Amino acid sequence: MDFDFQWLLIGLPVAFAFGWLASRFDLRQVRRDNRDAPKAYFKGLNLLLNEQQDKAIDAFIEAVQNDPDTTELHFALGNLFRRRGEFERAVRVHEHLLARGDLKSTERDRAQHALAQDFMKAGLFDRAEAAYRALEGTPFAGEARLALLSLYERSRDWHNASAVASQLEQAGSGSFAARIAHYACELAQEADERGRHDEAAAALQRAREAAPQAARPLVQAGQRLARAGQHAQALEAWDELRLRQPAAFLLVADAYADSARAAGRAAQAVAMLRSLFDKLPSLDLLRALGRLDAAPPLLPLLQQQPSLSAAQLWLAQPADTRGADGDAGLAAVRDAVGRAAKPLQRYRCAACGFEAQHYFWQCPGCLSWDSYPPQRVEEQ
């Protein structure tokens, strides 16, 4: 049977026409699907910007249903759930992402980090710890370590906190020496409470090695020695503190005076405290000198630092001991009271807490009307 080439000439254009129509149909369908998904996504974004989170969640759920393979929609939905405190739903979204076999490694790390944040916000610290540990070796490792550091501090797990802080420092995330010293001091305090005094001494030594200029190890070391009756050694630790951190020495001024009396060094302590008082006048040093029966007059300190505490102490003195300085002392007391009262002589907005010296019908901070009570702060 001879082949009729006329059918070939007719069939080729028909086949081409059907192929073209099929491709146009598929292309329109793809365009329609792609147009519908972004529409729901941008609708949710607009609602979110307008602080309508409930409607935004509904829009994102609709977008996810239309395009379940889009990871960005899942991340947006999971973050919304977390912000609203719906941690269980956020966990489900991010665990669903991690269960997908076609997820890229970068997106998987991102989902793991989001899941760890869900657990952390929900207070599930054991699961958060495991989730953050799984991020080691990923681009989120630095953030995970910082989160673990916060988690260990919150749970008072000082051993792990110290280890993570050391890792962060070695990774070039900054200096964590002061924190490491605090962790060691916390461990020393716990060891002392359990009667493990050798462990406490070793922990304080590690704290001093980690941060030689830190005040807390010296404060704590002197306190331990004083409790043990080793007052001379306590004075040595606190003398080193005074040379390194004079302001922090005020925290142990009273204890220094007591240890000096117990060690038979009251005269040397008075000379030192008076010298420090001339450079750094304070009520703490004045009280410490008072324990050694060598307190200087209070009036010059009250005039130099008109604080309520100094004013109260001056008023507590017997009136017959004030002598000719009575009028000057009363003037200094009035000055101290006036300074302390000034911040309280303001009006405070009940809506946002904005304070002002003048009464406003409309708050300059939050623009609320009639939000200022007519009473000043000290009268409320």
CSV table of C-alpha atoms in Angstrom, one decimal:
chain,number,residue,atom,x,y,z
A,1,MET,CA,0.0,0.0,0.0
A,2,ASP,CA,1.5,3.3,-1.1
A,3,PHE,CA,1.8,6.0,1.5
A,4,ASP,CA,-0.1,9.2,0.7
A,5,PHE,CA,2.0,12.2,1.5
A,6,GLN,CA,-1.0,14.4,1.6
A,7,TRP,CA,-1.9,12.9,5.0
A,8,LEU,CA,1.5,13.8,6.3
A,9,LEU,CA,1.1,17.4,5.1
A,10,ILE,CA,-2.2,17.6,6.9
A,11,GLY,CA,-1.2,15.7,10.1
A,12,LEU,CA,1.9,17.7,10.9
A,13,PRO,CA,0.2,21.1,11.3
A,14,VAL,CA,-2.6,19.5,13.3
A,15,ALA,CA,-0.2,17.8,15.7
A,16,PHE,CA,1.7,21.1,16.1
A,17,ALA,CA,-1.6,22.9,16.8
A,18,PHE,CA,-2.6,20.3,19.5
A,19,GLY,CA,0.9,20.5,21.1
A,20,TRP,CA,0.8,24.3,21.2
A,21,LEU,CA,-2.7,24.3,22.8
A,22,ALA,CA,-1.6,21.8,25.4
A,23,SER,CA,1.5,23.8,26.3
A,24,ARG,CA,-0.6,27.0,26.6
A,25,PHE,CA,-3.1,25.2,28.9
A,26,ASP,CA,-0.3,23.9,31.2
A,27,LEU,CA,1.4,27.3,31.2
A,28,ARG,CA,-1.8,29.1,32.1
A,29,GLN,CA,-2.4,26.6,34.9
A,30,VAL,CA,1.1,27.1,36.3
A,31,ARG,CA,0.7,30.9,36.1
A,32,ARG,CA,-2.6,30.7,37.8
A,33,ASP,CA,-1.2,28.5,40.7
A,34,ASN,CA,1.8,30.8,41.1
A,35,ARG,CA,-0.5,33.8,41.1
A,36,ASP,CA,-2.8,32.4,43.7
A,37,ALA,CA,-0.1,31.4,46.2
A,38,PRO,CA,1.7,34.8,46.3
A,39,LYS,CA,-1.7,36.5,46.6
A,40,ALA,CA,-2.5,34.6,49.8
A,41,TYR,CA,1.1,35.2,51.0
A,42,PHE,CA,1.0,38.9,50.5
A,43,LYS,CA,-2.5,39.1,52.0
A,44,GLY,CA,-1.1,37.5,55.2
A,45,LEU,CA,1.9,39.8,55.1
A,46,ASN,CA,-0.3,42.9,54.9
A,47,LEU,CA,-2.4,41.6,57.8
A,48,LEU,CA,0.7,41.0,59.8
A,49,LEU,CA,1.9,44.5,59.2
A,50,ASN,CA,-1.4,45.8,60.3
A,51,GLU,CA,-1.1,43.8,63.6
A,52,GLN,CA,-4.0,41.5,62.7
A,53,GLN,CA,-2.2,38.3,63.6
A,54,ASP,CA,-5.2,36.0,63.8
A,55,LYS,CA,-6.2,36.9,60.2
A,56,ALA,CA,-2.6,36.7,59.1
A,57,ILE,CA,-2.3,33.2,60.4
A,58,ASP,CA,-5.5,32.2,58.5
A,59,ALA,CA,-4.0,33.7,55.3
A,60,PHE,CA,-0.7,31.9,55.7
A,61,ILE,CA,-2.5,28.6,56.4
A,62,GLU,CA,-4.4,29.1,53.2
A,63,ALA,CA,-1.2,29.9,51.3
A,64,VAL,CA,0.5,26.7,52.7
A,65,GLN,CA,-2.4,24.6,51.6
A,66,ASN,CA,-2.2,26.0,48.1
A,67,ASP,CA,1.5,25.5,47.9
A,68,PRO,CA,2.7,22.9,50.5
A,69,ASP,CA,6.2,22.7,49.1
A,70,THR,CA,7.1,26.4,49.8
A,71,THR,CA,9.4,26.5,52.9
A,72,GLU,CA,9.2,30.3,53.3
A,73,LEU,CA,5.5,30.0,54.0
A,74,HIS,CA,6.1,27.4,56.6
A,75,PHE,CA,8.8,29.5,58.3
A,76,ALA,CA,6.5,32.5,58.3
A,77,LEU,CA,3.6,30.5,59.8
A,78,GLY,CA,5.8,28.9,62.5
A,79,ASN,CA,7.3,32.2,63.6
A,80,LEU,CA,3.8,33.7,63.8
A,81,PHE,CA,2.7,30.8,66.1
A,82,ARG,CA,5.7,31.3,68.3
A,83,ARG,CA,5.1,35.1,68.6
A,84,ARG,CA,1.5,34.4,69.7
A,85,GLY,CA,2.6,31.8,72.3
A,86,GLU,CA,1.2,28.9,70.4
A,87,PHE,CA,4.4,26.9,70.8
A,88,GLU,CA,2.9,23.5,70.1
A,89,ARG,CA,1.7,24.5,66.7
A,90,ALA,CA,5.0,26.2,65.9
A,91,VAL,CA,6.8,23.0,66.9
A,92,ARG,CA,4.5,21.0,64.5
A,93,VAL,CA,5.2,23.3,61.6
A,94,HIS,CA,9.0,23.1,62.1
A,95,GLU,CA,9.1,19.4,62.7
A,96,HIS,CA,7.0,18.9,59.5
A,97,LEU,CA,9.7,20.8,57.6
A,98,LEU,CA,12.5,18.7,59.2
A,99,ALA,CA,10.6,15.5,58.2
A,100,ARG,CA,10.7,16.5,54.5
A,101,GLY,CA,13.3,14.5,52.5
A,102,ASP,CA,13.6,17.0,49.8
A,103,LEU,CA,14.7,19.9,52.1
A,104,LYS,CA,18.0,21.5,51.4
A,105,SER,CA,20.7,21.4,54.0
A,106,THR,CA,20.6,25.2,54.6
A,107,GLU,CA,16.8,25.1,55.0
A,108,ARG,CA,17.1,22.1,57.3
A,109,ASP,CA,19.6,24.0,59.6
A,110,ARG,CA,17.2,26.9,59.6
A,111,ALA,CA,14.3,24.7,60.6
A,112,GLN,CA,16.3,23.1,63.3
A,113,HIS,CA,17.2,26.5,64.7
A,114,ALA,CA,13.6,27.6,64.6
A,115,LEU,CA,12.6,24.4,66.4
A,116,ALA,CA,15.1,25.1,69.1
A,117,GLN,CA,13.7,28.6,69.5
A,118,ASP,CA,10.2,27.1,69.9
A,119,PHE,CA,11.4,24.8,72.7
A,120,MET,CA,13.2,27.6,74.4
A,121,LYS,CA,10.3,30.0,74.4
A,122,ALA,CA,8.0,27.2,75.6
A,123,GLY,CA,10.3,26.6,78.6
A,124,LEU,CA,11.2,23.0,77.5
A,125,PHE,CA,14.8,23.5,78.3
A,126,ASP,CA,15.9,19.9,77.9
A,127,ARG,CA,14.5,19.7,74.4
A,128,ALA,CA,15.8,23.1,73.6
A,129,GLU,CA,19.3,22.0,74.7
A,130,ALA,CA,19.2,19.0,72.5
A,131,ALA,CA,17.9,21.0,69.5
A,132,TYR,CA,20.6,23.6,69.9
A,133,ARG,CA,23.3,20.9,70.3
A,134,ALA,CA,22.2,19.5,67.0
A,135,LEU,CA,23.2,22.8,65.3
A,136,GLU,CA,26.9,22.3,66.1
A,137,GLY,CA,28.9,22.6,62.9
A,138,THR,CA,26.2,24.6,61.1
A,139,PRO,CA,26.1,28.3,60.2
A,140,PHE,CA,23.8,28.7,63.3
A,141,ALA,CA,26.4,27.3,65.7
A,142,GLY,CA,27.4,30.7,67.1
A,143,GLU,CA,23.8,31.6,67.8
A,144,ALA,CA,23.1,28.2,69.3
A,145,ARG,CA,26.0,28.5,71.7
A,146,LEU,CA,24.8,31.9,72.9
A,147,ALA,CA,21.3,30.5,73.4
A,148,LEU,CA,22.8,27.6,75.3
A,149,LEU,CA,24.8,30.0,77.5
A,150,SER,CA,21.6,31.8,78.4
A,151,LEU,CA,19.8,28.5,79.0
A,152,TYR,CA,22.6,27.2,81.3
A,153,GLU,CA,22.6,30.5,83.2
A,154,ARG,CA,18.9,30.4,83.7
A,155,SER,CA,19.1,26.8,85.0
A,156,ARG,CA,22.2,27.6,87.1
A,157,ASP,CA,24.2,24.9,85.3
A,158,TRP,CA,27.5,26.7,85.9
A,159,HIS,CA,29.8,23.8,84.6
A,160,ASN,CA,28.1,23.7,81.2
A,161,ALA,CA,27.9,27.5,81.1
A,162,SER,CA,31.6,27.8,81.7
A,163,ALA,CA,32.3,25.2,78.9
A,164,VAL,CA,30.1,27.0,76.4
A,165,ALA,CA,31.6,30.4,77.3
A,166,SER,CA,35.1,29.0,76.7
A,167,GLN,CA,34.0,27.7,73.3
A,168,LEU,CA,32.5,31.0,72.3
A,169,GLU,CA,35.7,32.8,73.3
A,170,GLN,CA,37.9,30.3,71.3
A,171,ALA,CA,35.6,30.8,68.3
A,172,GLY,CA,36.3,34.6,68.4
A,173,SER,CA,32.9,35.7,69.7
A,174,GLY,CA,34.4,38.1,72.2
A,175,SER,CA,35.8,37.9,75.7
A,176,PHE,CA,33.8,35.9,78.2
A,177,ALA,CA,36.5,36.0,81.0
A,178,ALA,CA,34.3,38.0,83.4
A,179,ARG,CA,31.4,35.6,82.9
A,180,ILE,CA,33.6,32.6,83.4
A,181,ALA,CA,34.9,34.1,86.6
A,182,HIS,CA,31.3,34.6,87.9
A,183,TYR,CA,30.5,31.0,87.0
A,184,ALA,CA,33.5,29.8,89.1
A,185,CYS,CA,32.4,32.0,92.0
A,186,GLU,CA,28.9,30.5,91.8
A,187,LEU,CA,30.4,27.0,91.9
A,188,ALA,CA,32.6,28.1,94.9
A,189,GLN,CA,29.5,29.4,96.7
A,190,GLU,CA,27.7,26.1,96.1
A,191,ALA,CA,30.7,24.1,97.3
A,192,ASP,CA,30.9,26.1,100.5
A,193,GLU,CA,27.2,25.5,101.2
A,194,ARG,CA,27.8,21.7,100.9
A,195,GLY,CA,30.9,21.8,103.1
A,196,ARG,CA,33.3,21.1,100.2
A,197,HIS,CA,35.7,23.9,101.1
A,198,ASP,CA,38.7,22.5,99.0
A,199,GLU,CA,36.5,22.6,95.9
A,200,ALA,CA,35.4,26.2,96.8
A,201,ALA,CA,39.0,27.3,97.1
A,202,ALA,CA,39.9,25.7,93.8
A,203,ALA,CA,37.0,27.3,92.1
A,204,LEU,CA,37.9,30.8,93.4
A,205,GLN,CA,41.4,30.2,92.2
A,206,ARG,CA,40.1,29.5,88.7
A,207,ALA,CA,38.0,32.6,88.8
A,208,ARG,CA,41.0,34.7,89.7
A,209,GLU,CA,43.0,33.1,86.8
A,210,ALA,CA,40.2,33.7,84.4
A,211,ALA,CA,39.7,37.4,85.2
A,212,PRO,CA,42.6,38.8,87.4
A,213,GLN,CA,41.0,42.2,87.6
A,214,ALA,CA,37.5,41.0,88.6
A,215,ALA,CA,36.3,42.1,92.0
A,216,ARG,CA,34.0,39.2,93.0
A,217,PRO,CA,36.7,36.5,93.5
A,218,LEU,CA,38.6,38.7,95.9
A,219,VAL,CA,35.4,39.8,97.7
A,220,GLN,CA,34.3,36.1,98.1
A,221,ALA,CA,37.8,34.9,99.0
A,222,GLY,CA,38.0,37.4,101.9
A,223,GLN,CA,34.5,36.5,103.1
A,224,ARG,CA,35.4,32.8,103.2
A,225,LEU,CA,38.6,33.5,105.2
A,226,ALA,CA,36.8,35.8,107.6
A,227,ARG,CA,34.1,33.1,108.3
A,228,ALA,CA,36.9,30.6,108.9
A,229,GLY,CA,38.5,33.0,111.5
A,230,GLN,CA,41.5,33.7,109.3
A,231,HIS,CA,41.1,37.5,109.6
A,232,ALA,CA,44.7,38.4,108.7
A,233,GLN,CA,44.4,36.5,105.4
A,234,ALA,CA,41.0,38.1,104.8
A,235,LEU,CA,42.5,41.5,105.2
A,236,GLU,CA,45.2,40.6,102.6
A,237,ALA,CA,42.6,39.6,100.0
A,238,TRP,CA,40.5,42.8,100.6
A,239,ASP,CA,43.7,45.0,100.5
A,240,GLU,CA,44.3,43.6,97.0
A,241,LEU,CA,40.7,44.3,96.2
A,242,ARG,CA,41.1,47.9,97.4
A,243,LEU,CA,44.1,48.4,95.1
A,244,ARG,CA,42.5,46.8,92.1
A,245,GLN,CA,38.9,48.0,92.5
A,246,PRO,CA,38.5,50.8,95.1
A,247,ALA,CA,34.8,51.2,94.4
A,248,ALA,CA,34.1,47.5,94.9
A,249,PHE,CA,36.0,47.7,98.3
A,250,LEU,CA,32.9,49.6,99.6
A,251,LEU,CA,31.0,46.2,99.5
A,252,VAL,CA,33.3,44.8,102.3
A,253,ALA,CA,34.2,48.0,104.2
A,254,ASP,CA,32.2,46.9,107.3
A,255,ALA,CA,33.6,43.4,107.2
A,256,TYR,CA,37.1,44.8,106.8
A,257,ALA,CA,36.8,46.9,109.9
A,258,ASP,CA,35.5,43.8,111.9
A,259,SER,CA,38.4,41.6,110.7
A,260,ALA,CA,40.9,44.4,111.4
A,261,ARG,CA,39.7,44.6,115.0
A,262,ALA,CA,39.8,40.8,115.3
A,263,ALA,CA,43.3,40.6,113.9
A,264,GLY,CA,44.6,43.4,116.1
A,265,ARG,CA,45.1,45.8,113.2
A,266,ALA,CA,42.6,48.5,114.1
A,267,ALA,CA,45.1,51.4,114.0
A,268,GLN,CA,46.4,50.4,110.5
A,269,ALA,CA,42.8,49.9,109.3
A,270,VAL,CA,41.7,53.4,110.5
A,271,ALA,CA,44.6,55.0,108.7
A,272,MET,CA,43.8,53.2,105.5
A,273,LEU,CA,40.1,53.8,105.7
A,274,ARG,CA,40.6,57.5,106.4
A,275,SER,CA,42.9,57.8,103.4
A,276,LEU,CA,40.4,56.1,101.2
A,277,PHE,CA,37.6,58.2,102.6
A,278,ASP,CA,39.4,61.4,101.6
A,279,LYS,CA,39.6,60.1,98.0
A,280,LEU,CA,36.3,58.3,97.8
A,281,PRO,CA,33.9,59.7,100.5
A,282,SER,CA,30.9,57.4,101.1
A,283,LEU,CA,28.6,56.3,103.9
A,284,ASP,CA,30.0,52.7,103.7
A,285,LEU,CA,33.5,54.0,104.7
A,286,LEU,CA,32.1,56.3,107.3
A,287,ARG,CA,30.2,53.4,108.9
A,288,ALA,CA,33.3,51.2,108.8
A,289,LEU,CA,35.3,53.9,110.6
A,290,GLY,CA,32.5,54.1,113.1
A,291,ARG,CA,32.9,50.4,113.9
A,292,LEU,CA,36.5,51.3,114.8
A,293,ASP,CA,35.4,54.4,116.8
A,294,ALA,CA,37.0,56.7,114.4
A,295,ALA,CA,34.1,58.1,112.3
A,296,PRO,CA,34.7,61.5,110.8
A,297,PRO,CA,32.1,64.3,111.1
A,298,LEU,CA,29.0,63.5,109.0
A,299,LEU,CA,28.2,67.1,108.0
A,300,PRO,CA,30.9,67.5,105.3
A,301,LEU,CA,29.8,64.2,103.7
A,302,LEU,CA,26.2,65.3,103.8
A,303,GLN,CA,27.1,68.7,102.2
A,304,GLN,CA,29.2,67.0,99.5
A,305,GLN,CA,26.8,64.1,98.8
A,306,PRO,CA,23.3,65.3,99.8
A,307,SER,CA,21.7,61.8,99.8
A,308,LEU,CA,18.6,60.7,101.8
A,309,SER,CA,20.7,58.1,103.6
A,310,ALA,CA,23.1,60.7,104.8
A,311,ALA,CA,20.3,63.0,105.8
A,312,GLN,CA,18.6,60.2,107.7
A,313,LEU,CA,21.8,59.4,109.5
A,314,TRP,CA,22.4,63.1,110.5
A,315,LEU,CA,18.8,63.4,111.8
A,316,ALA,CA,19.3,60.3,113.9
A,317,GLN,CA,22.1,62.0,115.8
A,318,PRO,CA,21.1,63.5,119.2
A,319,ALA,CA,20.3,67.1,118.8
A,320,ASP,CA,22.7,68.2,121.6
A,321,THR,CA,25.6,66.7,119.7
A,322,ARG,CA,25.1,68.9,116.6
A,323,GLY,CA,26.4,72.1,118.2
A,324,ALA,CA,27.0,75.0,116.0
A,325,ASP,CA,26.6,72.9,112.9
A,326,GLY,CA,22.9,72.5,113.4
A,327,ASP,CA,21.8,75.1,111.0
A,328,ALA,CA,24.2,74.0,108.3
A,329,GLY,CA,23.1,70.4,108.8
A,330,LEU,CA,19.4,71.3,108.4
A,331,ALA,CA,20.2,73.2,105.2
A,332,ALA,CA,22.0,70.1,103.9
A,333,VAL,CA,19.1,67.9,104.8
A,334,ARG,CA,16.7,70.2,103.0
A,335,ASP,CA,18.9,70.0,99.9
A,336,ALA,CA,19.0,66.2,100.1
A,337,VAL,CA,15.3,65.9,100.5
A,338,GLY,CA,14.7,68.4,97.6
A,339,ARG,CA,16.9,66.4,95.3
A,340,ALA,CA,15.2,63.1,96.2
A,341,ALA,CA,11.7,64.5,95.9
A,342,LYS,CA,12.3,66.1,92.5
A,343,PRO,CA,11.8,63.0,90.4
A,344,LEU,CA,8.6,62.2,92.3
A,345,GLN,CA,7.1,65.6,91.6
A,346,ARG,CA,6.0,64.6,88.1
A,347,TYR,CA,2.9,63.4,86.3
A,348,ARG,CA,3.0,59.9,84.8
A,349,CYS,CA,0.9,58.7,81.9
A,350,ALA,CA,-1.2,55.7,82.9
A,351,ALA,CA,-1.1,54.3,79.4
A,352,CYS,CA,2.6,54.4,78.6
A,353,GLY,CA,4.4,55.6,81.7
A,354,PHE,CA,5.7,58.8,80.1
A,355,GLU,CA,6.7,61.3,82.9
A,356,ALA,CA,6.5,65.1,82.6
A,357,GLN,CA,6.9,68.0,85.0
A,358,HIS,CA,3.8,69.6,83.6
A,359,TYR,CA,0.3,68.2,83.3
A,360,PHE,CA,-0.8,67.2,79.7
A,361,TRP,CA,-4.3,66.5,78.5
A,362,GLN,CA,-2.8,64.5,75.7
A,363,CYS,CA,0.3,62.4,76.4
A,364,PRO,CA,3.3,63.5,74.3
A,365,GLY,CA,4.5,59.9,74.3
A,366,CYS,CA,1.5,57.7,73.2
A,367,LEU,CA,-0.9,60.6,72.3
A,368,SER,CA,-3.6,59.2,74.6
A,369,TRP,CA,-6.2,61.6,75.9
A,370,ASP,CA,-6.9,62.1,79.6
A,371,SER,CA,-4.3,59.4,80.4
A,372,TYR,CA,-2.6,61.6,83.1
A,373,PRO,CA,-3.9,61.2,86.6
A,374,PRO,CA,-4.2,64.6,88.3
A,375,GLN,CA,-2.0,63.5,91.2
A,376,ARG,CA,1.8,63.6,90.9
A,377,VAL,CA,3.8,60.4,91.2
A,378,GLU,CA,4.5,60.7,94.9
A,379,GLU,CA,0.8,61.2,95.7
A,380,GLN,CA,-0.4,58.1,93.9
